[in-house]
PDB file of C-alpha atoms and ligand atoms in Angstrom:
ATOM      1  CA  MET A   1     184.712 201.116  37.926  1.00 68.00           C
ATOM      2  CA  ALA A   2     187.776 199.301  36.431  1.00 73.00           C
ATOM      3  CA  PHE A   3     187.400 195.768  35.702  1.00 84.00           C
ATOM      4  CA  ASP A   4     184.045 196.206  34.188  1.00 87.00           C
ATOM      5  CA  SER A   5     185.103 194.546  30.946  1.00 90.00           C
ATOM      6  CA  LEU A   6     187.255 192.049  32.748  1.00 93.00           C
ATOM      7  CA  THR A   7     184.278 191.147  35.033  1.00 93.00           C
ATOM      8  CA  GLU A   8     181.996 190.679  31.778  1.00 93.00           C
ATOM      9  CA  LYS A   9     184.543 188.469  30.137  1.00 94.00           C
ATOM     10  CA  LEU A  10     185.164 186.333  33.273  1.00 94.00           C
ATOM     11  CA  GLN A  11     181.253 185.989  33.817  1.00 93.00           C
ATOM     12  CA  ASN A  12     180.720 184.500  30.243  1.00 94.00           C
ATOM     13  CA  ILE A  13     183.633 182.037  30.631  1.00 94.00           C
ATOM     14  CA  PHE A  14     182.236 180.785  34.029  1.00 91.00           C
ATOM     15  CA  LYS A  15     178.593 180.481  32.590  1.00 91.00           C
ATOM     16  CA  ASN A  16     180.150 178.376  29.874  1.00 89.00           C
ATOM     17  CA  LEU A  17     181.906 176.464  32.539  1.00 86.00           C
ATOM     18  CA  ARG A  18     178.905 175.949  34.745  1.00 84.00           C
ATOM     19  CA  SER A  19     176.579 174.765  31.671  1.00 84.00           C
ATOM     20  CA  LYS A  20     178.681 171.834  30.874  1.00 78.00           C
ATOM     21  CA  GLY A  21     178.211 169.674  34.195  1.00 71.00           C
ATOM     22  CA  ARG A  22     181.075 167.274  33.929  1.00 75.00           C
ATOM     23  CA  LEU A  23     184.496 168.774  32.502  1.00 77.00           C
ATOM     24  CA  THR A  24     187.121 167.409  30.681  1.00 82.00           C
ATOM     25  CA  GLU A  25     190.829 168.125  31.108  1.00 84.00           C
ATOM     26  CA  ASP A  26     190.356 170.131  27.729  1.00 88.00           C
ATOM     27  CA  ASP A  27     187.518 172.035  28.828  1.00 87.00           C
ATOM     28  CA  VAL A  28     189.297 173.511  31.703  1.00 88.00           C
ATOM     29  CA  LYS A  29     192.539 174.200  29.708  1.00 91.00           C
ATOM     30  CA  GLU A  30     190.281 175.914  27.243  1.00 93.00           C
ATOM     31  CA  ALA A  31     188.518 178.023  30.011  1.00 93.00           C
ATOM     32  CA  LEU A  32     192.016 178.988  31.319  1.00 95.00           C
ATOM     33  CA  LYS A  33     193.367 180.224  28.131  1.00 96.00           C
ATOM     34  CA  GLU A  34     190.154 182.400  27.885  1.00 96.00           C
ATOM     35  CA  ILE A  35     190.965 183.512  31.598  1.00 96.00           C
ATOM     36  CA  LYS A  36     194.441 184.446  30.637  1.00 97.00           C
ATOM     37  CA  ARG A  37     193.362 186.219  27.445  1.00 96.00           C
ATOM     38  CA  ALA A  38     190.815 188.501  29.703  1.00 95.00           C
ATOM     39  CA  LEU A  39     193.539 189.221  32.155  1.00 95.00           C
ATOM     40  CA  LEU A  40     196.180 190.282  29.502  1.00 95.00           C
ATOM     41  CA  ALA A  41     193.428 192.334  28.068  1.00 93.00           C
ATOM     42  CA  ALA A  42     192.902 193.941  31.517  1.00 92.00           C
ATOM     43  CA  ASP A  43     196.509 195.053  31.376  1.00 92.00           C
ATOM     44  CA  VAL A  44     197.670 192.573  33.954  1.00 94.00           C
ATOM     45  CA  ASN A  45     201.309 192.004  33.982  1.00 94.00           C
ATOM     46  CA  PHE A  46     202.442 189.279  31.679  1.00 94.00           C
ATOM     47  CA  LYS A  47     204.630 187.210  33.972  1.00 95.00           C
ATOM     48  CA  VAL A  48     202.101 187.694  36.620  1.00 96.00           C
ATOM     49  CA  VAL A  49     199.199 186.285  34.202  1.00 97.00           C
ATOM     50  CA  LYS A  50     201.555 183.579  33.525  1.00 97.00           C
ATOM     51  CA  ASP A  51     202.268 182.338  37.009  1.00 97.00           C
ATOM     52  CA  PHE A  52     198.354 182.821  37.925  1.00 97.00           C
ATOM     53  CA  ILE A  53     197.174 180.528  35.246  1.00 97.00           C
ATOM     54  CA  LYS A  54     199.785 177.930  36.332  1.00 96.00           C
ATOM     55  CA  LYS A  55     198.916 178.009  39.573  1.00 95.00           C
ATOM     56  CA  VAL A  56     195.089 177.698  38.799  1.00 94.00           C
ATOM     57  CA  GLN A  57     195.574 175.046  36.156  1.00 92.00           C
ATOM     58  CA  GLU A  58     197.664 172.817  38.627  1.00 90.00           C
ATOM     59  CA  ARG A  59     194.876 172.955  41.202  1.00 88.00           C
ATOM     60  CA  ALA A  60     192.167 172.499  38.725  1.00 85.00           C
ATOM     61  CA  ILE A  61     193.495 169.648  36.747  1.00 80.00           C
ATOM     62  CA  GLY A  62     194.024 167.998  40.421  1.00 70.00           C
ATOM     63  CA  GLN A  63     191.603 164.799  41.090  1.00 57.00           C
ATOM     64  CA  ASP A  64     189.849 166.670  43.634  1.00 55.00           C
ATOM     65  CA  VAL A  65     188.403 169.088  41.041  1.00 54.00           C
ATOM     66  CA  MET A  66     187.832 166.589  38.273  1.00 53.00           C
ATOM     67  CA  SER A  67     186.160 164.035  40.639  1.00 57.00           C
ATOM     68  CA  GLY A  68     184.166 166.771  42.557  1.00 54.00           C
ATOM     69  CA  LEU A  69     180.196 166.722  42.351  1.00 53.00           C
ATOM     70  CA  ASN A  70     180.291 170.311  40.373  1.00 72.00           C
ATOM     71  CA  PRO A  71     183.730 170.839  38.662  1.00 76.00           C
ATOM     72  CA  GLY A  72     182.575 174.008  36.921  1.00 80.00           C
ATOM     73  CA  GLN A  73     181.863 175.739  40.347  1.00 83.00           C
ATOM     74  CA  MET A  74     185.344 174.277  41.825  1.00 84.00           C
ATOM     75  CA  VAL A  75     187.302 176.149  39.100  1.00 87.00           C
ATOM     76  CA  ILE A  76     185.538 179.032  39.826  1.00 89.00           C
ATOM     77  CA  LYS A  77     186.360 178.715  43.376  1.00 90.00           C
ATOM     78  CA  ILE A  78     190.120 178.312  42.853  1.00 92.00           C
ATOM     79  CA  VAL A  79     190.305 181.368  40.416  1.00 94.00           C
ATOM     80  CA  ASN A  80     188.647 183.450  43.155  1.00 95.00           C
ATOM     81  CA  GLU A  81     190.786 181.962  46.012  1.00 95.00           C
ATOM     82  CA  GLU A  82     194.038 182.547  43.610  1.00 96.00           C
ATOM     83  CA  LEU A  83     192.992 186.227  42.666  1.00 96.00           C
ATOM     84  CA  VAL A  84     192.744 186.875  46.597  1.00 97.00           C
ATOM     85  CA  GLU A  85     196.033 185.479  47.108  1.00 96.00           C
ATOM     86  CA  LEU A  86     197.233 187.283  44.030  1.00 96.00           C
ATOM     87  CA  MET A  87     196.352 190.647  45.728  1.00 96.00           C
ATOM     88  CA  GLY A  88     197.890 189.982  48.921  1.00 95.00           C
ATOM     89  CA  SER A  89     195.470 187.673  50.874  1.00 94.00           C
ATOM     90  CA  GLU A  90     195.019 189.925  53.850  1.00 94.00           C
ATOM     91  CA  THR A  91     193.915 193.529  54.190  1.00 97.00           C
ATOM     92  CA  THR A  92     197.219 195.449  55.260  1.00 97.00           C
ATOM     93  CA  ASP A  93     196.854 198.792  56.803  1.00 97.00           C
ATOM     94  CA  ILE A  94     199.434 201.621  57.438  1.00 98.00           C
ATOM     95  CA  GLN A  95     201.207 200.933  60.282  1.00 98.00           C
ATOM     96  CA  LEU A  96     200.920 203.649  62.765  1.00 98.00           C
ATOM     97  CA  GLN A  97     203.475 203.898  65.693  1.00 97.00           C
ATOM     98  CA  PRO A  98     202.012 202.558  68.964  1.00 94.00           C
ATOM     99  CA  GLY A  99     200.497 204.946  71.930  1.00 90.00           C
ATOM    100  CA  SER A 100     200.853 208.861  71.286  1.00 89.00           C
ATOM    101  CA  ALA A 101     204.392 208.364  69.442  1.00 96.00           C
ATOM    102  CA  ILE A 102     204.536 210.506  66.121  1.00 98.00           C
ATOM    103  CA  THR A 103     204.040 208.588  62.937  1.00 98.00           C
ATOM    104  CA  VAL A 104     205.733 209.839  59.824  1.00 98.00           C
ATOM    105  CA  ILE A 105     204.272 208.842  56.471  1.00 98.00           C
ATOM    106  CA  MET A 106     205.925 209.992  53.222  1.00 98.00           C
ATOM    107  CA  MET A 107     203.912 209.990  50.340  1.00 98.00           C
ATOM    108  CA  ALA A 108     205.694 209.530  46.878  1.00 97.00           C
ATOM    109  CA  GLY A 109     204.674 209.232  43.310  1.00 96.00           C
ATOM    110  CA  LEU A 110     204.900 210.598  39.735  1.00 95.00           C
ATOM    111  CA  GLN A 111     203.223 213.897  38.991  1.00 93.00           C
ATOM    112  CA  GLY A 112     199.528 213.679  38.681  1.00 94.00           C
ATOM    113  CA  ALA A 113     199.290 210.222  40.349  1.00 96.00           C
ATOM    114  CA  GLY A 114     197.076 211.751  42.715  1.00 96.00           C
ATOM    115  CA  LYS A 115     199.429 212.221  45.644  1.00 97.00           C
ATOM    116  CA  THR A 116     198.256 215.464  47.119  1.00 96.00           C
ATOM    117  CA  THR A 117     194.753 214.617  46.900  1.00 97.00           C
ATOM    118  CA  THR A 118     195.273 211.161  48.506  1.00 98.00           C
ATOM    119  CA  THR A 119     197.609 212.733  51.230  1.00 98.00           C
ATOM    120  CA  ALA A 120     194.533 214.900  52.016  1.00 97.00           C
ATOM    121  CA  LYS A 121     192.202 212.014  51.979  1.00 98.00           C
ATOM    122  CA  LEU A 122     194.117 210.034  54.351  1.00 98.00           C
ATOM    123  CA  ALA A 123     194.304 212.962  56.821  1.00 98.00           C
ATOM    124  CA  GLY A 124     190.530 212.930  56.720  1.00 97.00           C
ATOM    125  CA  LYS A 125     190.351 209.522  57.725  1.00 97.00           C
ATOM    126  CA  TYR A 126     192.988 209.974  60.561  1.00 98.00           C
ATOM    127  CA  LYS A 127     190.756 212.666  61.691  1.00 97.00           C
ATOM    128  CA  LEU A 128     187.785 210.864  61.771  1.00 96.00           C
ATOM    129  CA  LYS A 129     189.710 208.205  63.875  1.00 96.00           C
ATOM    130  CA  GLY A 130     190.671 210.767  66.514  1.00 96.00           C
ATOM    131  CA  LYS A 131     194.130 211.465  65.354  1.00 97.00           C
ATOM    132  CA  LYS A 132     195.637 214.751  65.039  1.00 97.00           C
ATOM    133  CA  PRO A 133     197.348 214.869  61.472  1.00 98.00           C
ATOM    134  CA  LEU A 134     199.812 217.417  60.290  1.00 98.00           C
ATOM    135  CA  LEU A 135     200.104 217.587  56.734  1.00 98.00           C
ATOM    136  CA  VAL A 136     203.435 219.092  55.135  1.00 98.00           C
ATOM    137  CA  ALA A 137     204.164 220.643  51.814  1.00 97.00           C
ATOM    138  CA  CYS A 138     207.536 219.213  50.658  1.00 96.00           C
ATOM    139  CA  ASP A 139     206.658 219.808  46.985  1.00 93.00           C
ATOM    140  CA  VAL A 140     208.557 222.953  46.668  1.00 92.00           C
ATOM    141  CA  TYR A 141     208.766 223.060  42.837  1.00 89.00           C
ATOM    142  CA  ARG A 142     205.096 223.933  42.069  1.00 85.00           C
ATOM    143  CA  PRO A 143     203.509 226.662  44.120  1.00 85.00           C
ATOM    144  CA  ALA A 144     200.215 225.307  42.866  1.00 91.00           C
ATOM    145  CA  ALA A 145     201.076 221.959  44.745  1.00 92.00           C
ATOM    146  CA  ILE A 146     201.596 223.850  48.149  1.00 94.00           C
ATOM    147  CA  LYS A 147     198.289 225.890  47.403  1.00 95.00           C
ATOM    148  CA  GLN A 148     196.369 222.735  46.504  1.00 96.00           C
ATOM    149  CA  LEU A 149     197.402 221.194  49.951  1.00 96.00           C
ATOM    150  CA  GLN A 150     196.413 224.018  51.946  1.00 97.00           C
ATOM    151  CA  VAL A 151     193.203 224.110  50.327  1.00 97.00           C
ATOM    152  CA  ASN A 152     192.442 220.610  50.582  1.00 97.00           C
ATOM    153  CA  GLY A 153     193.859 220.645  54.064  1.00 97.00           C
ATOM    154  CA  GLU A 154     191.233 223.299  54.944  1.00 97.00           C
ATOM    155  CA  LYS A 155     188.512 221.386  53.762  1.00 97.00           C
ATOM    156  CA  GLN A 156     189.233 218.445  55.757  1.00 97.00           C
ATOM    157  CA  GLY A 157     189.973 220.632  58.948  1.00 97.00           C
ATOM    158  CA  VAL A 158     193.581 219.484  59.043  1.00 98.00           C
ATOM    159  CA  GLU A 159     196.483 221.591  59.779  1.00 98.00           C
ATOM    160  CA  VAL A 160     198.903 222.201  56.757  1.00 98.00           C
ATOM    161  CA  PHE A 161     202.848 223.264  57.451  1.00 98.00           C
ATOM    162  CA  ALA A 162     204.377 224.962  54.753  1.00 96.00           C
ATOM    163  CA  MET A 163     207.827 226.707  54.195  1.00 96.00           C
ATOM    164  CA  GLY A 164     207.177 228.339  50.749  1.00 89.00           C
ATOM    165  CA  GLU A 165     209.478 227.135  47.796  1.00 90.00           C
ATOM    166  CA  ASN A 166     212.941 228.417  49.073  1.00 91.00           C
ATOM    167  CA  ASN A 167     213.653 225.487  51.446  1.00 94.00           C
ATOM    168  CA  LYS A 168     215.029 222.123  50.786  1.00 95.00           C
ATOM    169  CA  PRO A 169     212.535 219.504  51.524  1.00 96.00           C
ATOM    170  CA  ALA A 170     214.347 217.327  53.886  1.00 97.00           C
ATOM    171  CA  ASN A 171     214.683 220.856  56.079  1.00 97.00           C
ATOM    172  CA  ILE A 172     210.945 221.399  55.855  1.00 98.00           C
ATOM    173  CA  ALA A 173     210.571 217.677  57.057  1.00 98.00           C
ATOM    174  CA  LYS A 174     212.597 218.428  59.908  1.00 98.00           C
ATOM    175  CA  ALA A 175     211.040 221.627  60.931  1.00 98.00           C
ATOM    176  CA  ALA A 176     207.500 220.094  60.584  1.00 98.00           C
ATOM    177  CA  LEU A 177     208.399 217.138  62.839  1.00 98.00           C
ATOM    178  CA  GLU A 178     209.514 219.882  65.478  1.00 98.00           C
ATOM    179  CA  HIS A 179     206.241 221.722  64.892  1.00 98.00           C
ATOM    180  CA  ALA A 180     204.428 218.456  65.394  1.00 98.00           C
ATOM    181  CA  ARG A 181     206.081 217.791  68.605  1.00 98.00           C
ATOM    182  CA  LYS A 182     205.383 221.315  70.066  1.00 98.00           C
ATOM    183  CA  ASN A 183     201.516 221.111  68.966  1.00 98.00           C
ATOM    184  CA  GLY A 184     200.331 217.659  69.727  1.00 97.00           C
ATOM    185  CA  HIS A 185     200.298 216.160  66.351  1.00 98.00           C
ATOM    186  CA  ASN A 186     200.628 212.387  66.213  1.00 97.00           C
ATOM    187  CA  ILE A 187     200.693 211.792  62.380  1.00 98.00           C
ATOM    188  CA  VAL A 188     202.710 213.779  60.058  1.00 98.00           C
ATOM    189  CA  ILE A 189     202.300 213.280  56.199  1.00 98.00           C
ATOM    190  CA  LEU A 190     204.748 214.482  53.861  1.00 98.00           C
ATOM    191  CA  ASP A 191     203.596 215.499  50.422  1.00 97.00           C
ATOM    192  CA  THR A 192     206.655 215.304  48.181  1.00 96.00           C
ATOM    193  CA  ALA A 193     207.360 216.493  44.778  1.00 92.00           C
ATOM    194  CA  GLY A 194     206.569 214.143  41.912  1.00 89.00           C
ATOM    195  CA  ARG A 195     208.140 214.495  38.477  1.00 86.00           C
ATOM    196  CA  LEU A 196     206.683 213.359  35.117  1.00 86.00           C
ATOM    197  CA  HIS A 197     209.244 210.373  35.190  1.00 85.00           C
ATOM    198  CA  ILE A 198     211.497 208.735  37.542  1.00 85.00           C
ATOM    199  CA  ASP A 199     214.851 210.553  37.967  1.00 87.00           C
ATOM    200  CA  GLU A 200     217.632 210.549  40.095  1.00 88.00           C
ATOM    201  CA  ASP A 201     217.011 214.005  41.584  1.00 88.00           C
ATOM    202  CA  MET A 202     213.641 213.030  42.706  1.00 91.00           C
ATOM    203  CA  MET A 203     214.983 209.717  44.128  1.00 93.00           C
ATOM    204  CA  GLY A 204     217.943 211.773  45.832  1.00 94.00           C
ATOM    205  CA  GLU A 205     215.397 214.018  47.362  1.00 95.00           C
ATOM    206  CA  LEU A 206     213.406 211.430  48.717  1.00 96.00           C
ATOM    207  CA  GLN A 207     216.358 209.916  50.155  1.00 96.00           C
ATOM    208  CA  GLU A 208     217.374 213.239  51.718  1.00 97.00           C
ATOM    209  CA  ILE A 209     214.046 213.339  53.631  1.00 97.00           C
ATOM    210  CA  LYS A 210     214.394 209.857  54.918  1.00 97.00           C
ATOM    211  CA  GLU A 211     217.823 210.697  56.307  1.00 97.00           C
ATOM    212  CA  ALA A 212     216.796 213.909  57.911  1.00 97.00           C
ATOM    213  CA  VAL A 213     213.738 212.355  59.679  1.00 98.00           C
ATOM    214  CA  THR A 214     212.541 209.077  60.663  1.00 98.00           C
ATOM    215  CA  VAL A 215     210.147 208.085  58.139  1.00 98.00           C
ATOM    216  CA  HIS A 216     208.022 205.054  59.453  1.00 98.00           C
ATOM    217  CA  GLN A 217     205.948 204.294  56.383  1.00 98.00           C
ATOM    218  CA  THR A 218     206.783 205.052  52.735  1.00 98.00           C
ATOM    219  CA  ILE A 219     203.765 205.124  50.572  1.00 98.00           C
ATOM    220  CA  LEU A 220     203.569 204.963  46.994  1.00 97.00           C
ATOM    221  CA  VAL A 221     200.593 206.580  45.011  1.00 98.00           C
ATOM    222  CA  ILE A 222     200.125 205.105  41.482  1.00 97.00           C
ATOM    223  CA  ASP A 223     197.589 205.916  39.127  1.00 95.00           C
ATOM    224  CA  ALA A 224     195.464 202.877  37.871  1.00 93.00           C
ATOM    225  CA  MET A 225     194.787 204.491  34.586  1.00 91.00           C
ATOM    226  CA  THR A 226     198.559 204.323  33.617  1.00 90.00           C
ATOM    227  CA  GLY A 227     198.238 200.294  33.752  1.00 89.00           C
ATOM    228  CA  GLN A 228     201.474 198.380  33.255  1.00 90.00           C
ATOM    229  CA  ASP A 229     203.619 201.682  33.749  1.00 91.00           C
ATOM    230  CA  ALA A 230     202.172 201.859  36.988  1.00 92.00           C
ATOM    231  CA  VAL A 231     203.478 198.653  38.096  1.00 93.00           C
ATOM    232  CA  ASN A 232     206.852 199.442  36.671  1.00 93.00           C
ATOM    233  CA  VAL A 233     206.950 202.698  38.595  1.00 94.00           C
ATOM    234  CA  ALA A 234     206.150 200.745  41.729  1.00 96.00           C
ATOM    235  CA  LYS A 235     208.903 198.206  41.047  1.00 96.00           C
ATOM    236  CA  GLU A 236     211.558 200.823  40.407  1.00 95.00           C
ATOM    237  CA  PHE A 237     210.472 202.991  43.771  1.00 96.00           C
ATOM    238  CA  ASN A 238     210.720 200.042  45.710  1.00 97.00           C
ATOM    239  CA  ASP A 239     213.917 199.037  44.313  1.00 95.00           C
ATOM    240  CA  LYS A 240     215.203 202.458  44.827  1.00 94.00           C
ATOM    241  CA  ILE A 241     213.988 203.947  47.987  1.00 95.00           C
ATOM    242  CA  GLY A 242     212.128 201.247  49.459  1.00 96.00           C
ATOM    243  CA  ILE A 243     208.260 201.335  50.023  1.00 98.00           C
ATOM    244  CA  ASP A 244     206.039 199.852  52.510  1.00 98.00           C
ATOM    245  CA  GLY A 245     202.857 199.966  50.553  1.00 98.00           C
ATOM    246  CA  VAL A 246     200.880 201.447  47.596  1.00 98.00           C
ATOM    247  CA  ILE A 247     197.735 203.534  47.328  1.00 98.00           C
ATOM    248  CA  ILE A 248     196.415 203.036  43.882  1.00 97.00           C
ATOM    249  CA  THR A 249     194.179 205.952  42.521  1.00 97.00           C
ATOM    250  CA  LYS A 250     191.550 206.325  39.967  1.00 95.00           C
ATOM    251  CA  LEU A 251     190.193 202.813  40.226  1.00 93.00           C
ATOM    252  CA  ASP A 252     186.689 204.411  39.812  1.00 92.00           C
ATOM    253  CA  GLY A 253     187.627 205.372  36.340  1.00 84.00           C
ATOM    254  CA  ASP A 254     187.279 203.483  32.965  1.00 77.00           C
ATOM    255  CA  THR A 255     190.575 201.645  33.573  1.00 79.00           C
ATOM    256  CA  ARG A 256     191.393 198.277  32.931  1.00 81.00           C
ATOM    257  CA  GLY A 257     192.426 197.792  36.568  1.00 86.00           C
ATOM    258  CA  GLY A 258     195.228 195.563  35.811  1.00 91.00           C
ATOM    259  CA  ALA A 259     197.856 197.313  37.916  1.00 91.00           C
ATOM    260  CA  ALA A 260     195.565 196.376  41.188  1.00 92.00           C
ATOM    261  CA  LEU A 261     196.257 192.791  40.188  1.00 94.00           C
ATOM    262  CA  SER A 262     199.984 193.174  39.379  1.00 95.00           C
ATOM    263  CA  VAL A 263     201.382 195.299  42.070  1.00 95.00           C
ATOM    264  CA  LYS A 264     201.686 192.978  45.021  1.00 96.00           C
ATOM    265  CA  ALA A 265     203.109 189.999  42.928  1.00 95.00           C
ATOM    266  CA  VAL A 266     205.721 192.346  41.406  1.00 95.00           C
ATOM    267  CA  THR A 267     206.780 194.562  44.234  1.00 95.00           C
ATOM    268  CA  GLY A 268     205.980 192.276  47.221  1.00 96.00           C
ATOM    269  CA  LYS A 269     204.253 195.280  48.681  1.00 97.00           C
ATOM    270  CA  PRO A 270     200.380 195.523  49.600  1.00 97.00           C
ATOM    271  CA  ILE A 271     197.995 197.932  48.333  1.00 97.00           C
ATOM    272  CA  PHE A 272     196.796 199.819  51.334  1.00 98.00           C
ATOM    273  CA  TYR A 273     193.780 201.970  49.873  1.00 98.00           C
ATOM    274  CA  ALA A 274     192.167 202.657  46.670  1.00 97.00           C
ATOM    275  CA  GLY A 275     191.179 206.126  45.320  1.00 97.00           C
ATOM    276  CA  MET A 276     187.600 205.906  44.075  1.00 95.00           C
ATOM    277  CA  GLY A 277     187.001 209.398  42.944  1.00 96.00           C
ATOM    278  CA  GLU A 278     188.076 212.949  43.119  1.00 96.00           C
ATOM    279  CA  LYS A 279     186.204 213.644  46.281  1.00 97.00           C
ATOM    280  CA  LEU A 280     188.256 213.762  49.549  1.00 97.00           C
ATOM    281  CA  SER A 281     185.898 211.081  50.920  1.00 96.00           C
ATOM    282  CA  ASP A 282     186.558 208.816  47.932  1.00 97.00           C
ATOM    283  CA  LEU A 283     189.162 206.451  49.571  1.00 98.00           C
ATOM    284  CA  GLU A 284     188.553 203.010  50.451  1.00 97.00           C
ATOM    285  CA  GLN A 285     190.551 200.553  52.298  1.00 97.00           C
ATOM    286  CA  PHE A 286     191.649 197.691  49.945  1.00 97.00           C
ATOM    287  CA  HIS A 287     190.502 194.328  50.705  1.00 97.00           C
ATOM    288  CA  PRO A 288     191.868 191.629  48.449  1.00 97.00           C
ATOM    289  CA  ASP A 289     188.811 189.231  48.953  1.00 96.00           C
ATOM    290  CA  ARG A 290     186.407 191.783  48.405  1.00 94.00           C
ATOM    291  CA  MET A 291     188.152 193.207  45.438  1.00 93.00           C
ATOM    292  CA  ALA A 292     188.483 189.736  44.090  1.00 94.00           C
ATOM    293  CA  SER A 293     184.541 189.283  44.513  1.00 93.00           C
ATOM    294  CA  ARG A 294     184.048 192.555  42.729  1.00 90.00           C
ATOM    295  CA  ILE A 295     186.040 191.431  39.749  1.00 91.00           C
ATOM    296  CA  LEU A 296     184.395 188.128  39.543  1.00 89.00           C
ATOM    297  CA  GLY A 297     180.970 189.990  39.649  1.00 83.00           C
TER     298      GLY A 297
HETATM  299  P1  GDP B 301     199.632 214.696  42.339  1.00 77.90           P
HETATM  300  O1  GDP B 301     200.474 215.571  41.133  1.00 77.90           O
HETATM  301  O2  GDP B 301     200.159 213.351  42.628  1.00 77.90           O
HETATM  302  O3  GDP B 301     199.785 215.461  43.696  1.00 77.90           O
HETATM  303  O4  GDP B 301     198.333 214.616  41.908  1.00 77.90           O
HETATM  304  P2  GDP B 301     196.831 215.426  42.223  1.00 77.90           P
HETATM  305  O5  GDP B 301     196.696 215.086  43.818  1.00 77.90           O
HETATM  306  O6  GDP B 301     196.971 216.629  41.987  1.00 77.90           O
HETATM  307  O7  GDP B 301     195.829 214.691  41.418  1.00 77.90           O
HETATM  308  C1  GDP B 301     195.786 214.833  39.852  1.00 77.90           C
HETATM  309  C2  GDP B 301     194.234 214.852  39.515  1.00 77.90           C
HETATM  310  O8  GDP B 301     193.739 213.332  39.598  1.00 77.90           O
HETATM  311  C3  GDP B 301     193.365 215.392  40.172  1.00 77.90           C
HETATM  312  O9  GDP B 301     192.440 216.221  39.001  1.00 77.90           O
HETATM  313  C4  GDP B 301     192.755 214.529  41.143  1.00 77.90           C
HETATM  314  O10 GDP B 301     191.262 215.242  41.176  1.00 77.90           O
HETATM  315  C5  GDP B 301     192.479 213.313  40.282  1.00 77.90           C
HETATM  316  N1  GDP B 301     192.382 212.201  41.253  1.00 77.90           N
HETATM  317  C6  GDP B 301     193.256 211.886  42.372  1.00 77.90           C
HETATM  318  N2  GDP B 301     192.704 210.709  42.697  1.00 77.90           N
HETATM  319  C7  GDP B 301     191.667 210.144  42.339  1.00 77.90           C
HETATM  320  C8  GDP B 301     191.076 209.012  42.154  1.00 77.90           C
HETATM  321  O11 GDP B 301     190.902 208.134  43.093  1.00 77.90           O
HETATM  322  N3  GDP B 301     189.782 209.201  41.376  1.00 77.90           N
HETATM  323  C9  GDP B 301     189.761 210.196  40.246  1.00 77.90           C
HETATM  324  N4  GDP B 301     188.748 209.935  39.354  1.00 77.90           N
HETATM  325  N5  GDP B 301     190.665 211.125  40.190  1.00 77.90           N
HETATM  326  C10 GDP B 301     191.555 211.188  41.351  1.00 77.90           C
END
């Protein structure tokens, strides 16, 4: 999965630290320099890396570490803790409305990020939890997108609401909500149109949907393979339309994974889930602590 190369590098750095027994301040500084290089090579945002190393250094050069019994272990522990903190500390889930009230979730993201696939993955998760989701085809520009949502919805045994290509997404969302109320759906997931790049039209359309219906959770789907770009996209979406959290896809691939480490620090918004494959069951809840352990190997 992503991070394989980062993990290997960190393990080497740690092995070196452990073998030293007593550590001098210079040993720690040298190790931190190597960690910095490894994080940058994994495509972690530059400012995020700088802040991260500064924090670890402040703690590691403190007396408690240097006078500790096993300073090498202590540095590793600090790196672990700071990685967890970097990814948001707590596991954060998509927030559903209480009781039987309908939760409206809007999925946003660039074309190809994995939005439609992730929409169907989420629906499957909710169905397993006994919810009654409704998927809504708001991507009216690509007939293939509507079809793809229908095919995936069928695979998941979840109803898909579509009105073809000749309606405005905001109107489709409104009609879908009406349909959900009448048919006892308690989660409505809007699959919106992506573009190759962020543009005013896309943002305007998302804004219009938000004005037409009450959206409880706006989720941005980003592609881990696009590295630093994914994080820039997240920042821009958050600044323009406001997001509640992120789902990061393709973490199973041979990516460098840096986006997963940078998103929370750059946007302030948590990662809810991670896409770990093309199959509709390949969606994992994102746990910062477990992810940190995975990265450290
Ligand atoms: P959309 O344009 O944002 O709706 O993107 P799609 O849902 O059509 O996904 C684009 C491609 O990425 C498809 O080939 C998906 O199968 C693939 N994909 C989506 N999520 C994942 C993931 O977590 N891992 C992998 N390996 N592929 C994914």
